[in-house]
């Protein structure tokens, strides 16, 4: 019986879980910022949009102050994963830890910090964070859960049932990797291209009429990713190219998080998304030159932010080259 | 004897030629904008920096008003080349036309519009355009000239001598293509990467220590370009990778023009630079997936500018994907 859930990281996804789960469990939240925890304790957490909730939560930025929990849901950004896992180290070894991050490999990082049974998850939900205590629920799509290592499937199912009971959509799968890899390849093909071009995920991403259309690049990235999946023995749950085509045919173009990160000059999740594909490619000996190119370009973009305006002004201006 | 030179396109390079050549020839200038021509006629053209000049020039935006000339130097941006060549059509068939644009293929486009003897040129000069009538001369590097088709080498040499006589650096080469291709491959490797990342041409472009360092991508682009050159029967004048390494070791980082174009949201020269390499690659059957990827990314970036802020705000915001 799951009665106490700790949400680690209260970004969009963490807040959506916390805001809903509080209607069926005791929810605690571990935040990075003290003032975020204070605001949550004072005002609670509001969900608007696809559902309306006003949740009471117990938030803290101090891992030592956490009350015991049955399940921790780690929903940080890639850059916050290691500190989050480290902050749980030594705490509540009987609890189950669920990871719901982009990319693959989050489970290994959690495992380095404790012996908890781990549940892998990918989510297709999306939302907008309006304030520290208000999140809007936009796409009410599913979260898929699966066992990691020897975690009993029964525990996965129990957690999925709890998530469904609180009003979100979830499904327990005996093997999550096919879905995780489908989403990984989709994200690795779409996110860096959006971040580089400044385009939201619109019909450019599936256009293949002209030889220089962007869809060829996205398709090439998908094909490289599929070759890695095949070499890793993964049979994909969904074809990432079809996911891409379908998504670009929706009415409104989705604004991928890596594009938001680049616009805000925040460190991107390239290492968890493209990086994990590059690591699997190296392990399996599959060449992925296009993913390597996008990885290098995004890292170059991040490096450019370190060069402030004054350095840029000192750069030699040019004409003709 | 070259006595009358018409400069077509008064950007940085055109202005540097006009400002210097006016000390040894009659110089006319064909501009795109009327007010640019008016300002040049009223104020003349000032060169500062590596040399100081105050040139008297006869400018017009009306091709029909051009006085006869012995040589036309076409120094437009890629996007201005076709209209410029069309504006010369039917005029002064005894004149020689020199093209000094990025990439390769400018000569063919000029040829479509007239039977003039053509001189190919690449320039390594650079400068900054301060106003319509003031250009700063920054890098006083060479311009290389060579015959196109059956243009006599003697005419190339005469033009190079005239350029040297006016205070610029120039050299006549019996075959320009090795130099043109070296510069093309260098530009195709450096310009789009700078434009995508926002980095000036700094040591990131030659870094190959870590597997994800940007130098690997630049090196891969250079290697693809060299394979195309080899297939096209060109023996390169300089190794583009060495050009890249040397340039990134100069004290101050160069700010490539395509990065300036992207920052200013101007259409880039991708089609003349990377595009001409892609066309040669297709003709010779050499695969160039990295150049195709950069071409698609730059085109995607250009397409993103068509989406104004309001469209972007309507795009579905997200968390978690």
Tab-separated table of N, CA and C in Angstrom, chain A residues 12-13 101-102 123-128 138-139 141 183 186-187 191-193 195-200 202 204 211-214 217 250 252-260 263 269 273 278 282 289-290 292-307 311-312 314-321, chain B residues 12-13 101-102 123-128 138-139 141 183 186-187 191-193 195-200 202 204 211-214 217 250 252-260 263 269 273 278 282 289-290 292-307 311-312 314-321:
chain	number	residue	atom	x	y	z
A	12	UNK	N	7.934	21.089	-13.866
A	12	UNK	CA	6.597	20.838	-14.412
A	12	UNK	C	6.126	19.427	-14.070
A	13	UNK	N	6.939	18.432	-14.393
A	13	UNK	CA	6.494	17.047	-14.220
A	13	UNK	C	6.352	16.698	-12.738
A	101	UNK	N	12.849	10.763	-16.079
A	101	UNK	CA	13.647	11.805	-16.733
A	101	UNK	C	13.708	11.507	-18.220
A	102	UNK	N	14.119	12.493	-18.982
A	102	UNK	CA	14.402	12.254	-20.400
A	102	UNK	C	15.608	11.343	-20.556
A	123	UNK	N	7.375	9.772	-19.303
A	123	UNK	CA	6.077	10.428	-19.325
A	123	UNK	C	5.918	11.234	-20.598
A	124	UNK	N	4.708	11.294	-21.077
A	124	UNK	CA	4.390	12.109	-22.247
A	124	UNK	C	3.522	13.290	-21.846
A	125	UNK	N	3.314	13.458	-20.528
A	125	UNK	CA	2.580	14.635	-20.043
A	125	UNK	C	3.370	15.891	-20.372
A	126	UNK	N	2.653	16.998	-20.479
A	126	UNK	CA	3.379	18.260	-20.494
A	126	UNK	C	2.539	19.333	-19.836
A	127	UNK	N	3.201	20.386	-19.467
A	127	UNK	CA	2.520	21.472	-18.792
A	127	UNK	C	3.374	22.717	-18.797
A	128	UNK	N	2.877	23.759	-18.172
A	128	UNK	CA	3.621	25.015	-18.047
A	128	UNK	C	3.655	25.403	-16.575
A	138	UNK	N	-1.205	20.563	-19.443
A	138	UNK	CA	-1.576	20.834	-20.837
A	138	UNK	C	-1.854	19.560	-21.622
A	139	UNK	N	-0.863	18.697	-21.771
A	139	UNK	CA	-1.117	17.436	-22.484
A	139	UNK	C	-1.331	16.332	-21.457
A	141	UNK	N	-1.358	13.204	-21.458
A	141	UNK	CA	-0.952	11.922	-22.046
A	141	UNK	C	-0.344	11.020	-20.975
A	183	UNK	N	11.066	6.878	-27.150
A	183	UNK	CA	11.036	8.286	-26.767
A	183	UNK	C	12.430	8.902	-26.836
A	186	UNK	N	13.191	9.575	-30.501
A	186	UNK	CA	12.354	10.715	-30.905
A	186	UNK	C	12.933	12.022	-30.356
A	187	UNK	N	13.227	12.038	-29.054
A	187	UNK	CA	13.756	13.260	-28.444
A	187	UNK	C	15.122	13.639	-29.007
A	191	UNK	N	14.683	17.274	-30.380
A	191	UNK	CA	15.074	18.339	-29.452
A	191	UNK	C	16.287	19.144	-29.916
A	192	UNK	N	17.403	18.506	-30.285
A	192	UNK	CA	18.565	19.319	-30.676
A	192	UNK	C	18.307	20.102	-31.975
A	193	UNK	N	17.522	19.538	-32.883
A	193	UNK	CA	17.227	20.250	-34.133
A	193	UNK	C	16.370	21.475	-33.841
A	195	UNK	N	16.350	23.049	-30.974
A	195	UNK	CA	17.195	23.977	-30.216
A	195	UNK	C	18.147	24.731	-31.136
A	196	UNK	N	18.638	24.066	-32.178
A	196	UNK	CA	19.589	24.697	-33.090
A	196	UNK	C	18.901	25.662	-34.045
A	197	UNK	N	17.751	25.259	-34.572
A	197	UNK	CA	17.102	26.084	-35.593
A	197	UNK	C	16.220	27.170	-34.997
A	198	UNK	N	15.738	26.963	-33.763
A	198	UNK	CA	14.752	27.888	-33.220
A	198	UNK	C	13.335	27.572	-33.656
A	199	UNK	N	13.153	26.486	-34.386
A	199	UNK	CA	11.810	26.102	-34.826
A	199	UNK	C	11.123	25.270	-33.751
A	200	UNK	N	9.845	25.542	-33.445
A	200	UNK	CA	9.079	24.589	-32.649
A	200	UNK	C	8.880	23.318	-33.479
A	202	UNK	N	7.383	21.630	-35.700
A	202	UNK	CA	6.354	21.930	-36.696
A	202	UNK	C	6.589	21.109	-37.971
A	204	UNK	N	8.142	21.475	-40.613
A	204	UNK	CA	9.500	21.406	-41.174
A	204	UNK	C	10.185	20.086	-40.819
A	211	UNK	N	15.573	18.243	-51.529
A	211	UNK	CA	16.745	17.545	-50.968
A	211	UNK	C	17.284	18.198	-49.691
A	212	UNK	N	17.098	19.511	-49.557
A	212	UNK	CA	17.661	20.170	-48.374
A	212	UNK	C	16.624	20.358	-47.268
A	213	UNK	N	15.453	19.728	-47.399
A	213	UNK	CA	14.431	19.866	-46.361
A	213	UNK	C	14.910	19.260	-45.041
A	214	UNK	N	14.423	19.858	-43.961
A	214	UNK	CA	14.870	19.466	-42.627
A	214	UNK	C	14.487	18.030	-42.269
A	217	UNK	N	17.205	15.392	-42.389
A	217	UNK	CA	18.118	15.342	-41.238
A	217	UNK	C	17.455	14.604	-40.076
A	250	UNK	N	-0.208	17.538	-35.713
A	250	UNK	CA	-1.143	18.123	-34.743
A	250	UNK	C	-1.323	19.582	-35.085
A	252	UNK	N	-1.238	22.501	-33.248
A	252	UNK	CA	-0.307	23.510	-32.756
A	252	UNK	C	1.055	22.878	-32.529
A	253	UNK	N	2.086	23.613	-32.908
A	253	UNK	CA	3.442	23.076	-32.819
A	253	UNK	C	3.918	23.081	-31.371
A	254	UNK	N	4.490	21.982	-30.977
A	254	UNK	CA	5.046	21.795	-29.641
A	254	UNK	C	6.396	22.525	-29.547
A	255	UNK	N	6.688	23.070	-28.385
A	255	UNK	CA	7.896	23.865	-28.176
A	255	UNK	C	8.852	23.030	-27.316
A	256	UNK	N	9.749	22.267	-27.932
A	256	UNK	CA	10.556	21.306	-27.164
A	256	UNK	C	11.381	21.968	-26.066
A	257	UNK	N	11.570	21.231	-24.977
A	257	UNK	CA	12.199	21.830	-23.795
A	257	UNK	C	13.633	22.276	-24.085
A	258	UNK	N	14.328	21.586	-25.000
A	258	UNK	CA	15.705	21.990	-25.259
A	258	UNK	C	15.765	23.345	-25.970
A	259	UNK	N	14.734	23.639	-26.763
A	259	UNK	CA	14.648	24.964	-27.383
A	259	UNK	C	14.401	26.022	-26.313
A	260	UNK	N	13.540	25.700	-25.349
A	260	UNK	CA	13.336	26.637	-24.232
A	260	UNK	C	14.632	26.851	-23.459
A	263	UNK	N	16.883	29.108	-25.555
A	263	UNK	CA	16.385	30.484	-25.531
A	263	UNK	C	16.706	31.153	-24.200
A	269	UNK	N	19.693	19.415	-21.723
A	269	UNK	CA	19.734	18.003	-21.339
A	269	UNK	C	20.424	17.161	-22.414
A	273	UNK	N	20.101	13.002	-23.187
A	273	UNK	CA	19.345	12.577	-24.381
A	273	UNK	C	20.335	12.062	-25.429
A	278	UNK	N	24.777	8.289	-27.705
A	278	UNK	CA	26.182	8.179	-28.121
A	278	UNK	C	26.900	7.092	-27.323
A	282	UNK	N	28.546	3.773	-28.903
A	282	UNK	CA	29.942	3.377	-28.737
A	282	UNK	C	30.033	1.944	-28.212
A	289	UNK	N	27.204	9.511	-36.771
A	289	UNK	CA	27.853	10.809	-37.025
A	289	UNK	C	26.907	11.997	-36.901
A	290	UNK	N	25.628	11.816	-37.243
A	290	UNK	CA	24.717	12.960	-37.158
A	290	UNK	C	24.420	13.310	-35.699
A	292	UNK	N	26.419	12.736	-33.210
A	292	UNK	CA	27.655	13.334	-32.695
A	292	UNK	C	27.745	14.801	-33.123
A	293	UNK	N	27.328	15.089	-34.359
A	293	UNK	CA	27.369	16.471	-34.857
A	293	UNK	C	26.441	17.365	-34.044
A	294	UNK	N	25.221	16.908	-33.818
A	294	UNK	CA	24.276	17.732	-33.050
A	294	UNK	C	24.750	17.908	-31.604
A	295	UNK	N	25.320	16.845	-31.031
A	295	UNK	CA	25.852	16.946	-29.673
A	295	UNK	C	26.927	18.027	-29.609
A	296	UNK	N	27.843	18.009	-30.584
A	296	UNK	CA	28.929	18.999	-30.595
A	296	UNK	C	28.376	20.408	-30.806
A	297	UNK	N	27.363	20.549	-31.661
A	297	UNK	CA	26.793	21.876	-31.912
A	297	UNK	C	26.115	22.429	-30.657
A	298	UNK	N	25.356	21.580	-29.961
A	298	UNK	CA	24.683	22.057	-28.739
A	298	UNK	C	25.726	22.422	-27.675
A	299	UNK	N	26.757	21.606	-27.543
A	299	UNK	CA	27.814	21.937	-26.581
A	299	UNK	C	28.500	23.249	-26.978
A	300	UNK	N	28.686	23.453	-28.284
A	300	UNK	CA	29.264	24.707	-28.760
A	300	UNK	C	28.368	25.880	-28.423
A	301	UNK	N	27.058	25.699	-28.608
A	301	UNK	CA	26.097	26.758	-28.256
A	301	UNK	C	26.192	27.082	-26.764
A	302	UNK	N	26.258	26.058	-25.930
A	302	UNK	CA	26.389	26.306	-24.488
A	302	UNK	C	27.690	27.065	-24.190
A	303	UNK	N	28.763	26.684	-24.901
A	303	UNK	CA	30.053	27.358	-24.670
A	303	UNK	C	29.992	28.827	-25.076
A	304	UNK	N	29.161	29.130	-26.095
A	304	UNK	CA	29.110	30.521	-26.572
A	304	UNK	C	28.550	31.452	-25.506
A	305	UNK	N	27.722	30.909	-24.592
A	305	UNK	CA	27.143	31.767	-23.552
A	305	UNK	C	28.191	32.240	-22.566
A	306	UNK	N	29.301	31.493	-22.489
A	306	UNK	CA	30.359	31.909	-21.564
A	306	UNK	C	31.099	33.133	-22.103
A	307	UNK	N	30.930	33.362	-23.399
A	307	UNK	CA	31.594	34.509	-23.999
A	307	UNK	C	30.644	35.688	-23.901
A	311	UNK	N	33.437	40.266	-24.994
A	311	UNK	CA	34.349	39.420	-25.753
A	311	UNK	C	33.922	39.395	-27.215
A	312	UNK	N	32.592	39.300	-27.432
A	312	UNK	CA	32.104	39.266	-28.813
A	312	UNK	C	32.452	40.542	-29.551
A	314	UNK	N	34.983	42.297	-29.109
A	314	UNK	CA	36.406	42.338	-29.441
A	314	UNK	C	36.756	41.440	-30.620
A	315	UNK	N	35.866	40.491	-30.936
A	315	UNK	CA	36.148	39.578	-32.042
A	315	UNK	C	36.281	40.384	-33.324
A	316	UNK	N	37.181	39.960	-34.184
A	316	UNK	CA	37.409	40.677	-35.427
A	316	UNK	C	36.158	40.646	-36.289
A	317	UNK	N	35.622	41.790	-36.642
A	317	UNK	CA	34.472	41.788	-37.540
A	317	UNK	C	34.974	41.502	-38.955
A	318	UNK	N	34.062	41.263	-39.843
A	318	UNK	CA	34.488	40.797	-41.142
A	318	UNK	C	33.508	41.188	-42.210
A	319	UNK	N	34.007	41.224	-43.410
A	319	UNK	CA	33.152	41.148	-44.575
A	319	UNK	C	33.859	40.236	-45.527
A	320	UNK	N	33.111	39.504	-46.259
A	320	UNK	CA	33.696	38.753	-47.354
A	320	UNK	C	34.171	37.368	-47.015
A	321	UNK	N	34.138	36.970	-45.751
A	321	UNK	CA	34.528	35.588	-45.473
A	321	UNK	C	33.406	34.843	-44.806
B	12	UNK	N	31.221	45.446	-47.779
B	12	UNK	CA	32.580	45.630	-47.272
B	12	UNK	C	33.606	45.449	-48.393
B	13	UNK	N	33.538	44.320	-49.085
B	13	UNK	CA	34.574	44.017	-50.073
B	13	UNK	C	34.489	44.982	-51.251
B	101	UNK	N	33.080	36.414	-54.884
B	101	UNK	CA	32.069	36.023	-53.906
B	101	UNK	C	32.556	34.797	-53.152
B	102	UNK	N	31.910	34.508	-52.043
B	102	UNK	CA	32.157	33.252	-51.356
B	102	UNK	C	31.679	32.084	-52.199
B	123	UNK	N	38.895	36.486	-52.132
B	123	UNK	CA	39.629	37.452	-51.335
B	123	UNK	C	39.665	37.015	-49.886
B	124	UNK	N	40.759	37.333	-49.231
B	124	UNK	CA	40.887	37.057	-47.806
B	124	UNK	C	40.898	38.364	-47.014
B	125	UNK	N	40.646	39.479	-47.719
B	125	UNK	CA	40.517	40.769	-47.026
B	125	UNK	C	39.311	40.720	-46.101
B	126	UNK	N	39.335	41.542	-45.061
B	126	UNK	CA	38.098	41.752	-44.326
B	126	UNK	C	38.064	43.166	-43.782
B	127	UNK	N	36.887	43.594	-43.437
B	127	UNK	CA	36.711	44.943	-42.937
B	127	UNK	C	35.372	45.083	-42.256
B	128	UNK	N	35.089	46.298	-41.816
B	128	UNK	CA	33.803	46.590	-41.183
B	128	UNK	C	33.196	47.797	-41.881
B	138	UNK	N	40.393	45.992	-42.273
B	138	UNK	CA	40.914	45.319	-41.066
B	138	UNK	C	41.997	44.293	-41.392
B	139	UNK	N	41.671	43.269	-42.153
B	139	UNK	CA	42.706	42.295	-42.511
B	139	UNK	C	43.201	42.609	-43.920
B	141	UNK	N	44.836	41.135	-46.132
B	141	UNK	CA	45.313	39.897	-46.758
B	141	UNK	C	45.001	39.919	-48.251
B	183	UNK	N	39.344	27.606	-49.919
B	183	UNK	CA	38.560	28.569	-49.161
B	183	UNK	C	37.119	28.099	-49.016
B	186	UNK	N	37.048	25.429	-46.309
B	186	UNK	CA	37.252	26.115	-45.030
B	186	UNK	C	35.970	26.834	-44.600
B	187	UNK	N	35.392	27.610	-45.514
B	187	UNK	CA	34.184	28.362	-45.181
B	187	UNK	C	33.009	27.451	-44.876
B	191	UNK	N	31.843	28.437	-41.274
B	191	UNK	CA	30.745	29.407	-41.217
B	191	UNK	C	29.448	28.847	-40.631
B	192	UNK	N	28.948	27.702	-41.118
B	192	UNK	CA	27.678	27.220	-40.557
B	192	UNK	C	27.808	26.800	-39.091
B	193	UNK	N	28.966	26.284	-38.699
B	193	UNK	CA	29.156	25.887	-37.300
B	193	UNK	C	29.159	27.127	-36.409
B	195	UNK	N	27.669	29.939	-37.172
B	195	UNK	CA	26.309	30.488	-37.209
B	195	UNK	C	25.372	29.701	-36.296
B	196	UNK	N	25.563	28.402	-36.212
B	196	UNK	CA	24.679	27.562	-35.396
B	196	UNK	C	24.984	27.696	-33.909
B	197	UNK	N	26.273	27.720	-33.575
B	197	UNK	CA	26.631	27.718	-32.159
B	197	UNK	C	26.658	29.115	-31.560
B	198	UNK	N	26.863	30.139	-32.393
B	198	UNK	CA	27.060	31.474	-31.847
B	198	UNK	C	28.501	31.736	-31.441
B	199	UNK	N	29.381	30.783	-31.688
B	199	UNK	CA	30.796	30.979	-31.350
B	199	UNK	C	31.525	31.691	-32.480
B	200	UNK	N	32.354	32.700	-32.176
B	200	UNK	CA	33.279	33.202	-33.193
B	200	UNK	C	34.295	32.096	-33.499
B	202	UNK	N	36.945	30.476	-32.878
B	202	UNK	CA	37.880	30.442	-31.760
B	202	UNK	C	38.419	29.017	-31.569
B	204	UNK	N	37.624	26.513	-29.945
B	204	UNK	CA	36.679	25.385	-29.954
B	204	UNK	C	36.704	24.648	-31.300
B	211	UNK	N	35.839	13.393	-26.869
B	211	UNK	CA	35.090	12.859	-28.020
B	211	UNK	C	33.996	13.811	-28.525
B	212	UNK	N	33.448	14.632	-27.640
B	212	UNK	CA	32.357	15.502	-28.077
B	212	UNK	C	32.850	16.915	-28.422
B	213	UNK	N	34.171	17.112	-28.506
B	213	UNK	CA	34.688	18.443	-28.843
B	213	UNK	C	34.281	18.839	-30.257
B	214	UNK	N	34.108	20.152	-30.429
B	214	UNK	CA	33.601	20.672	-31.694
B	214	UNK	C	34.560	20.439	-32.857
B	217	UNK	N	33.708	17.684	-35.330
B	217	UNK	CA	32.700	18.013	-36.345
B	217	UNK	C	33.330	18.829	-37.476
B	250	UNK	N	45.270	32.411	-33.942
B	250	UNK	CA	45.509	33.857	-33.943
B	250	UNK	C	44.993	34.418	-32.632
B	252	UNK	N	42.986	37.081	-31.754
B	252	UNK	CA	41.582	37.438	-31.596
B	252	UNK	C	40.728	36.601	-32.528
B	253	UNK	N	39.608	36.161	-32.010
B	253	UNK	CA	38.739	35.267	-32.784
B	253	UNK	C	37.987	36.044	-33.845
B	254	UNK	N	37.969	35.497	-35.023
B	254	UNK	CA	37.275	36.071	-36.169
B	254	UNK	C	35.774	35.796	-36.034
B	255	UNK	N	34.954	36.734	-36.489
B	255	UNK	CA	33.514	36.637	-36.362
B	255	UNK	C	32.938	36.361	-37.751
B	256	UNK	N	32.731	35.098	-38.116
B	256	UNK	CA	32.375	34.777	-39.505
B	256	UNK	C	31.077	35.460	-39.950
B	257	UNK	N	31.042	35.790	-41.242
B	257	UNK	CA	29.919	36.585	-41.747
B	257	UNK	C	28.587	35.860	-41.586
B	258	UNK	N	28.598	34.520	-41.642
B	258	UNK	CA	27.316	33.826	-41.510
B	258	UNK	C	26.757	33.935	-40.097
B	259	UNK	N	27.652	34.048	-39.118
B	259	UNK	CA	27.199	34.290	-37.744
B	259	UNK	C	26.592	35.683	-37.634
B	260	UNK	N	27.233	36.648	-38.288
B	260	UNK	CA	26.651	37.997	-38.304
B	260	UNK	C	25.285	37.992	-38.969
B	263	UNK	N	22.794	36.436	-36.555
B	263	UNK	CA	22.495	37.368	-35.464
B	263	UNK	C	21.563	38.483	-35.935
B	269	UNK	N	24.496	33.061	-46.658
B	269	UNK	CA	25.082	32.628	-47.927
B	269	UNK	C	25.209	31.101	-47.982
B	273	UNK	N	27.796	28.725	-50.374
B	273	UNK	CA	28.928	28.067	-49.703
B	273	UNK	C	28.647	26.565	-49.624
B	278	UNK	N	27.491	20.853	-51.909
B	278	UNK	CA	26.501	19.779	-52.057
B	278	UNK	C	26.267	19.454	-53.533
B	282	UNK	N	26.997	15.898	-55.262
B	282	UNK	CA	26.010	15.110	-55.989
B	282	UNK	C	26.543	14.748	-57.378
B	289	UNK	N	27.107	13.740	-45.664
B	289	UNK	CA	25.976	13.856	-44.729
B	289	UNK	C	26.118	15.000	-43.732
B	290	UNK	N	27.337	15.324	-43.318
B	290	UNK	CA	27.485	16.405	-42.333
B	290	UNK	C	27.186	17.760	-42.972
B	292	UNK	N	25.218	18.225	-45.515
B	292	UNK	CA	23.767	18.248	-45.724
B	292	UNK	C	23.047	18.602	-44.424
B	293	UNK	N	23.542	18.067	-43.305
B	293	UNK	CA	22.918	18.356	-42.008
B	293	UNK	C	23.020	19.842	-41.678
B	294	UNK	N	24.214	20.413	-41.850
B	294	UNK	CA	24.388	21.845	-41.541
B	294	UNK	C	23.551	22.708	-42.475
B	295	UNK	N	23.481	22.312	-43.745
B	295	UNK	CA	22.657	23.059	-44.698
B	295	UNK	C	21.206	23.084	-44.233
B	296	UNK	N	20.688	21.915	-43.834
B	296	UNK	CA	19.294	21.832	-43.385
B	296	UNK	C	19.077	22.636	-42.104
B	297	UNK	N	20.054	22.608	-41.201
B	297	UNK	CA	19.912	23.363	-39.949
B	297	UNK	C	19.877	24.869	-40.213
B	298	UNK	N	20.760	25.343	-41.089
B	298	UNK	CA	20.767	26.784	-41.389
B	298	UNK	C	19.463	27.185	-42.078
B	299	UNK	N	18.995	26.355	-43.001
B	299	UNK	CA	17.718	26.656	-43.645
B	299	UNK	C	16.580	26.662	-42.623
B	300	UNK	N	16.653	25.743	-41.669
B	300	UNK	CA	15.645	25.710	-40.611
B	300	UNK	C	15.701	26.974	-39.766
B	301	UNK	N	16.915	27.424	-39.465
B	301	UNK	CA	17.082	28.665	-38.699
B	301	UNK	C	16.470	29.841	-39.467
B	302	UNK	N	16.739	29.905	-40.775
B	302	UNK	CA	16.141	30.985	-41.581
B	302	UNK	C	14.613	30.903	-41.547
B	303	UNK	N	14.092	29.660	-41.617
B	303	UNK	CA	12.631	29.493	-41.608
B	303	UNK	C	12.031	29.935	-40.279
B	304	UNK	N	12.805	29.785	-39.194
B	304	UNK	CA	12.257	30.142	-37.874
B	304	UNK	C	11.977	31.638	-37.778
B	305	UNK	N	12.713	32.436	-38.570
B	305	UNK	CA	12.503	33.888	-38.498
B	305	UNK	C	11.151	34.288	-39.078
B	306	UNK	N	10.607	33.419	-39.922
B	306	UNK	CA	9.297	33.737	-40.502
B	306	UNK	C	8.195	33.581	-39.460
B	307	UNK	N	8.514	32.843	-38.401
B	307	UNK	CA	7.530	32.632	-37.358
B	307	UNK	C	7.693	33.767	-36.357
B	311	UNK	N	3.314	33.748	-33.064
B	311	UNK	CA	3.183	32.340	-33.404
B	311	UNK	C	3.911	31.500	-32.360
B	312	UNK	N	5.099	31.982	-31.973
B	312	UNK	CA	5.860	31.233	-30.974
B	312	UNK	C	5.107	31.138	-29.665
B	314	UNK	N	2.003	30.996	-29.309
B	314	UNK	CA	0.888	30.055	-29.418
B	314	UNK	C	1.353	28.607	-29.374
B	315	UNK	N	2.647	28.374	-29.632
B	315	UNK	CA	3.154	27.003	-29.618
B	315	UNK	C	2.929	26.409	-28.229
B	316	UNK	N	2.599	25.145	-28.175
B	316	UNK	CA	2.341	24.494	-26.898
B	316	UNK	C	3.602	24.510	-26.041
B	317	UNK	N	3.537	25.093	-24.872
B	317	UNK	CA	4.706	25.037	-23.995
B	317	UNK	C	4.781	23.644	-23.395
B	318	UNK	N	5.869	23.359	-22.754
B	318	UNK	CA	6.076	21.981	-22.338
B	318	UNK	C	6.903	21.908	-21.098
B	319	UNK	N	6.768	20.787	-20.416
B	319	UNK	CA	7.781	20.347	-19.480
B	319	UNK	C	7.908	18.871	-19.692
B	320	UNK	N	9.065	18.384	-19.525
B	320	UNK	CA	9.243	16.936	-19.493
B	320	UNK	C	9.512	16.297	-20.826
B	321	UNK	N	9.422	17.029	-21.936
B	321	UNK	CA	9.757	16.375	-23.199
B	321	UNK	C	10.906	17.086	-23.868
